[in-house]
XYZ file of C-alpha atoms in Angstrom:
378
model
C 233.811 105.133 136.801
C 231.112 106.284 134.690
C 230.015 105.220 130.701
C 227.188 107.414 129.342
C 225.185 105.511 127.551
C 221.606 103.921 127.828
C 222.610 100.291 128.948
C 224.115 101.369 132.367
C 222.789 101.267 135.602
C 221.708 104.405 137.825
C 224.176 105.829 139.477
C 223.207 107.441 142.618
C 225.540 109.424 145.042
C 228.001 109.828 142.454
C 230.868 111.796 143.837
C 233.351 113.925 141.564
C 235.077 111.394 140.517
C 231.978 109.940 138.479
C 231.869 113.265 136.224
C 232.365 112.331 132.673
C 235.077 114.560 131.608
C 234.650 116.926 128.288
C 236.282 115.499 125.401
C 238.517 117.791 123.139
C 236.974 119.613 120.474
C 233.458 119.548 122.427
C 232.988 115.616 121.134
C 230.108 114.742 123.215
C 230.435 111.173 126.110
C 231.062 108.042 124.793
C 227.847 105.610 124.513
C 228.973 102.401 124.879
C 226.383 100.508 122.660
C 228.627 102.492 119.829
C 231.302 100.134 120.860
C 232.241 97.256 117.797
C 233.266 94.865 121.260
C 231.518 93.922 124.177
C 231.712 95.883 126.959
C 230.567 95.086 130.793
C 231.601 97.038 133.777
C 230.675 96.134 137.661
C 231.073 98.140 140.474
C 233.140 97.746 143.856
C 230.280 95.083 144.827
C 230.345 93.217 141.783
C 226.977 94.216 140.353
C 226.718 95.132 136.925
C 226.510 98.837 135.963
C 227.458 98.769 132.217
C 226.044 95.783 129.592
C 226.092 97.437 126.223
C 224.593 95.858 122.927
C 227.584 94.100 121.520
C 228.062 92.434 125.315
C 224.204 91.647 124.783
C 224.494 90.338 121.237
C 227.575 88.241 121.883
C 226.208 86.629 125.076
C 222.616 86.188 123.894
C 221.583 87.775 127.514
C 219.170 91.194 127.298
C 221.387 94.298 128.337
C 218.016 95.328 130.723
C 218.495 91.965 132.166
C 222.577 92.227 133.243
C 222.224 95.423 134.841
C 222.111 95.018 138.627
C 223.164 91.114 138.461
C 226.551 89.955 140.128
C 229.489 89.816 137.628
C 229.284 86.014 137.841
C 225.725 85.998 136.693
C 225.377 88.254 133.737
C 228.368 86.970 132.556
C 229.618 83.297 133.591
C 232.293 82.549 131.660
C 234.224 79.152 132.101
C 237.507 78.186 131.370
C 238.780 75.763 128.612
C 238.599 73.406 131.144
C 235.297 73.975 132.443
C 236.407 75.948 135.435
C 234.255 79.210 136.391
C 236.417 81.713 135.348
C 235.201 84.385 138.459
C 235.830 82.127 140.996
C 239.174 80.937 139.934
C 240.499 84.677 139.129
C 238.835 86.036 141.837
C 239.229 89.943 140.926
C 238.208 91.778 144.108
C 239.769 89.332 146.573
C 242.763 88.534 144.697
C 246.271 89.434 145.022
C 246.106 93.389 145.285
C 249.035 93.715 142.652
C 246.434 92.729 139.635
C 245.365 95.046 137.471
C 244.662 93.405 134.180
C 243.330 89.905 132.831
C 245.188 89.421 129.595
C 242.932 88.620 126.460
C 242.266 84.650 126.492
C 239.745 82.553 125.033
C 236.724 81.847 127.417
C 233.026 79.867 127.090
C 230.099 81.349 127.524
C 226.981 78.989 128.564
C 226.187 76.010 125.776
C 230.227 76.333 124.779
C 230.489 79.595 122.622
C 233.875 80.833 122.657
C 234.828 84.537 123.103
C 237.882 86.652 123.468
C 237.790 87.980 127.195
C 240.114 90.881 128.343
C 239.414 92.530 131.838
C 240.668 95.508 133.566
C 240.580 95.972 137.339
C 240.153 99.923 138.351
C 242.118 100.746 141.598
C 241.562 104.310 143.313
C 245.238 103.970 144.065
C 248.032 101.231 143.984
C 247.289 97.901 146.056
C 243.802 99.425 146.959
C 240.568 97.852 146.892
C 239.077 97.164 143.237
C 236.901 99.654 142.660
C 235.523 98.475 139.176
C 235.962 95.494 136.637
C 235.878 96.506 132.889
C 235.243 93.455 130.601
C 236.094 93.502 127.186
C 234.539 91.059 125.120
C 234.998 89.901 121.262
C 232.998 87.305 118.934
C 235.940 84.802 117.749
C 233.839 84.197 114.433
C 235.936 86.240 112.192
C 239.107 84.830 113.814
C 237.921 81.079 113.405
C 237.011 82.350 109.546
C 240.609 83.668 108.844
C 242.290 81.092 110.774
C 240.188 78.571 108.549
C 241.201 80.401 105.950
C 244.946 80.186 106.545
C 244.546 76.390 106.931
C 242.576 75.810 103.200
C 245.225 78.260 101.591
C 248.067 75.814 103.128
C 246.201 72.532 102.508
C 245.894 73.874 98.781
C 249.553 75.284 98.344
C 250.813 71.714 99.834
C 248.980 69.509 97.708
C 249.512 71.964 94.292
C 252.935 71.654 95.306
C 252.777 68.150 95.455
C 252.522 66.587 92.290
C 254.897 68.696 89.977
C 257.755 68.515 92.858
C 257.101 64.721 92.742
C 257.345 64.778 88.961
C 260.414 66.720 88.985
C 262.090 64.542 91.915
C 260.969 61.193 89.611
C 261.812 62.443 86.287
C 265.200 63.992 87.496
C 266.392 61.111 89.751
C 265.623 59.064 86.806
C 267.651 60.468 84.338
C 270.461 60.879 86.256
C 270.980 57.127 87.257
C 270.071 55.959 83.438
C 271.261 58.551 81.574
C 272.559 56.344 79.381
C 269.740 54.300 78.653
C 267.426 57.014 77.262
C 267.287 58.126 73.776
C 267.785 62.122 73.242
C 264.015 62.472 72.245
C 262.992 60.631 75.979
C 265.345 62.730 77.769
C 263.194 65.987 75.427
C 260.546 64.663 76.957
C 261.228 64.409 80.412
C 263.024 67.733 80.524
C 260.240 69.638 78.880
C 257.637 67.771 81.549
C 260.249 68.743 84.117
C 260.135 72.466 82.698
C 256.206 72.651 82.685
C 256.106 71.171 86.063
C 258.673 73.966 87.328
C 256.320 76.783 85.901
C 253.842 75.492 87.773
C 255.635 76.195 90.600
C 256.601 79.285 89.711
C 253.000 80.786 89.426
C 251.357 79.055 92.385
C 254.654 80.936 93.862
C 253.663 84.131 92.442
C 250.321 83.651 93.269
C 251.074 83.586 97.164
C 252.877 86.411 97.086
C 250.144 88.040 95.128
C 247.801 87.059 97.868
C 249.967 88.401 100.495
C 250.242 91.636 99.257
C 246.679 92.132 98.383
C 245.702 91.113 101.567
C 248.392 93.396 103.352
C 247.659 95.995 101.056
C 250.840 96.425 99.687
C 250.432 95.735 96.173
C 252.241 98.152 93.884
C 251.170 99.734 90.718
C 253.624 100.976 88.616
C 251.828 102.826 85.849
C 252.617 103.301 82.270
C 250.673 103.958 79.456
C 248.990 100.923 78.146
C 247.291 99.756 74.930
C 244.355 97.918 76.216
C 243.453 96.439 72.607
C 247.360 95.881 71.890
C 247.091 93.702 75.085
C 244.208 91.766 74.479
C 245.491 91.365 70.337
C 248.535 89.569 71.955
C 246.967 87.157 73.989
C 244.087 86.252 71.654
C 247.509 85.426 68.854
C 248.948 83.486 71.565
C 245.840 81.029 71.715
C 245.635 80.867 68.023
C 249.508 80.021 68.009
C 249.067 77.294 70.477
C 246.428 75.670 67.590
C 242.745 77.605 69.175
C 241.573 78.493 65.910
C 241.024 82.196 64.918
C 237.434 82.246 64.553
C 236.611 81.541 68.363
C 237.732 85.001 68.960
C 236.130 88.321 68.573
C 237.890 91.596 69.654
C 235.601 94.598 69.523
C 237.498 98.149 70.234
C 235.341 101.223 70.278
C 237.724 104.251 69.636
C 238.524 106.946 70.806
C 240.006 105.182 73.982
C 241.077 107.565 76.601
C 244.613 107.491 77.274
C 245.226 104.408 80.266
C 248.161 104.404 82.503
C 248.466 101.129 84.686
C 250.575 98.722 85.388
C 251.551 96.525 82.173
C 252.089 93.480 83.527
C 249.572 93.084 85.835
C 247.191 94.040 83.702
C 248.209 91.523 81.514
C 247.595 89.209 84.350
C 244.031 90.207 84.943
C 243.679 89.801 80.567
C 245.152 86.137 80.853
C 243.224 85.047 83.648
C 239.730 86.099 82.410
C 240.622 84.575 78.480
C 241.802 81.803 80.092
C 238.520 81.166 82.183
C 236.313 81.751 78.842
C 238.689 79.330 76.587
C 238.590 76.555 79.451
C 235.336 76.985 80.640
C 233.215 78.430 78.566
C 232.320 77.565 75.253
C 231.576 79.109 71.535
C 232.806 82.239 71.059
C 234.713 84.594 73.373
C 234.155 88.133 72.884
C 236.320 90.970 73.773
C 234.834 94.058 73.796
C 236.738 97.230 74.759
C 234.930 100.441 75.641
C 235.608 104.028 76.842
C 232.963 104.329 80.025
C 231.617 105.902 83.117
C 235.196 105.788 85.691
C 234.624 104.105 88.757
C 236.415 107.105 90.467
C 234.713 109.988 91.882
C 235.205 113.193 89.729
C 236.713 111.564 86.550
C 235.121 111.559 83.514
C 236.001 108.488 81.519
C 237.592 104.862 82.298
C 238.359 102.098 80.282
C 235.770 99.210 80.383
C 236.760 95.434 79.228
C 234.270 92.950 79.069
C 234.897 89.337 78.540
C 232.546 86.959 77.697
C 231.408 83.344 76.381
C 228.330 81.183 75.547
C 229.300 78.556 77.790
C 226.585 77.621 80.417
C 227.545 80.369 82.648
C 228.117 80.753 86.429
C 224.975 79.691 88.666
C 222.910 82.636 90.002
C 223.711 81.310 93.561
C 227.442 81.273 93.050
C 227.737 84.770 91.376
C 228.655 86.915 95.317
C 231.662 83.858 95.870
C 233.304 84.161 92.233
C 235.534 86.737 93.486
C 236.579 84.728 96.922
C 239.762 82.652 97.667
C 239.591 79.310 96.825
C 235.915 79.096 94.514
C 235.779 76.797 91.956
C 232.851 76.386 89.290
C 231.893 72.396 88.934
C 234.301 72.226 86.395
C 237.065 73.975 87.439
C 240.906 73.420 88.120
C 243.633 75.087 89.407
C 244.078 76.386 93.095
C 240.436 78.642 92.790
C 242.593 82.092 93.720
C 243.136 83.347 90.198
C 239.626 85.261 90.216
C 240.637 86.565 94.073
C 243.645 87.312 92.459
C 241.914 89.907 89.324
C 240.056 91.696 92.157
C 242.442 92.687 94.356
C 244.991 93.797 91.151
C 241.888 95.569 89.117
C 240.965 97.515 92.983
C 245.096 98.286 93.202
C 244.273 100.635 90.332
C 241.326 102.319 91.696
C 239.041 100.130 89.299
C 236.045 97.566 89.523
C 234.940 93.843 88.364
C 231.967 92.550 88.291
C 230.725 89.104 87.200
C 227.451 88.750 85.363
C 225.383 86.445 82.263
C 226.178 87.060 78.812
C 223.657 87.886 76.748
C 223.857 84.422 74.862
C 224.241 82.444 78.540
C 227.602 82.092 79.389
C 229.762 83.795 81.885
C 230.216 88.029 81.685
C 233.101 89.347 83.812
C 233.709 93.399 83.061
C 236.584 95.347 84.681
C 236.784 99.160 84.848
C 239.644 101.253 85.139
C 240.377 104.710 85.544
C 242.438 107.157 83.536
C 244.551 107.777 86.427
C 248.103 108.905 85.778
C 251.833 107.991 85.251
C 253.479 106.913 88.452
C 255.694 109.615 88.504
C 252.991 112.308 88.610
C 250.692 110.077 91.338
């Protein structure tokens, strides 16, 4: 077997066999240090005759210093056990039905895991082993999204925790005193029962959010859309619920080109960012809604919306995680995905977000959108 490529071995005497074969379409030979994954190769005798750079940045062991070794000693991998992993699969004098080593995790000296998957070449069936092909992958980004998966159930159970536990106290209760309770307790309890059950409901919403963003299979059902309309509605909302008027300003700059997206999760990305500036920020928060540059290729126009406050801001350092699952500013609440949330909806539409300072100090955040066009026409 031959891999062109520069960290391979000479290969002297090499019959017909050896001949790299032309690739379709006149692609030139595969060069192995191309390769994302590690990838080591020894020959009949064991030696190594292929170390390419991923193999050599994985291991921490110089592809110039592999070639030529025995398998065992370019590469000694142990078991989770501590066994040596050659000597206990032993792939040339093993059973002659092997052909394959199925992907398993594996140590490399001072207890580094990797992913190890091995393929043993046979001229023909229940002949000699006439190469080993290792195939090796960092377990870094695995261990990252397997953390991952663990913080995002740690959160969900203990946001889940303490409005179930409200509505399991508050329900139990008033169903063995019933009685006992005046009608404006039993408001009470019902409408804490209530705003405990919406909580539910969005961290519910949220996860499926998540999924879908992270599957990419977030729909976008657009329709045209009144960005200012929007942002009018939630601003009376606030001022409804007793923020008073003055802490708002909306700034439109007509003419606005025409917007299709998706209405209500735009509305969502709207609610989330007023939300932050209200809870976090302080002074006034400014709305300011502008025609711009489209974050798509070949358009002319988008829709910018910027939303800021005077509040103290969000810490230079912190700026490249405000977008990530679970961040959370010194003072904030909440399950930290809202922000992850925005992203992945606002990129759904072919838009941007970016987070920045206000010019008076407190926190910027600016989404983009492009003109795009109605769903049925996409």
């Amino acid at each position: 077997m031959s891999v062109a490529g520069t960290s391979t071995a000479p290969d002297e005497g090499r019959d017909e066999r050896d001949t790299p074969v032309p690739r379709p379409g006149g692609h030139r030979d595969l060069d192995p240090d191309e390769l994302p994954d590690g990838l080591v190769i020894a020959d009949e005798q064991g030696r190594v005759t292929c170390f390419n750079a991923a193999a050599g940045r994985i291991t921490g062991v110089p592809p110039a210093e592999a070639l030529g070794q025995p398998l065992e000693m370019a590469l000694p991998l142990e078991d989770l056990e501590g066994r040596r992993w050659w000597q206990l699969t032993d792939p040339y004098g093993g059973l002659a039905v092997r052909v394959r080593q199925p992907e398993r995790n594996l140590l490399l000296p001072g207890g580094r895991e990797v992913l190890v998957t091995a393929r043993y070449v046979r001229d023909e069936p229940l002949g000699p082993v006439r190469s080993v092909v290792v195939s090796l992958r960092d377990t870094e980004a695995r261990r990252r999204t397997e953390r991952s998966h663990a913080e995002l159930i740690a959160t969900v159970a203990h946001e889940l925790r303490s409005p179930l536990t409200s509505v399991k106290g508050f329900t139990a209760t008033l169903l063995a005193k019933w009685e006992r309770f005046t009608d404006d307790q039993k408001r009470l309890m019902l409408e804490t029962v209530d705003a405990d059950a919406d909580r539910v409901t969005r961290l519910i919403a949220e996860l499926l959010d998540i999924s879908r963003i992270d599957s990419g299979r977030l729909e976008v059902r657009r329709q045209p859309v009144d960005i200012g309309a929007a942002v009018s509605r939630h601003i009376q909302a606030y001022v409804a619920a007793g923020q008073p008027a003055e802490r708002f300003l909306l700034r439109i700059e007509q003419p606005l080109p025409a917007l299709w997206a998706d209405p209500d999760k735009i509305d969502q990305v709207l609610s989330n960012l007023i939300e932050n500036a209200v809870r976090h920020g302080e002074g006034t928060v400014t709305i300011d809604v502008t025609p711009s540059a489209s974050p798509r290729e070949g358009e002319e126009t988008g829709t910018s919306v910027t939303v800021s406050d005077e509040g103290p801001g969000i810490p230079e350092e912190s700026m490249n995680r405000v977008f990530t699952r679970f961040w959370r500013g010194s003072k904030r609440g909440g399950t930290g995905l809202g922000l992850y949330i925005v992203k992945g909806i606002v990129e759904a539409h072919g838009g941007t977000i970016t987070v920045g300072r206000a010019q008076r100090g407190g926190a910027e955040f600016r989404f983009t959108l492009p003109v795009a066009a109605p769903a049925y026409l996409a």
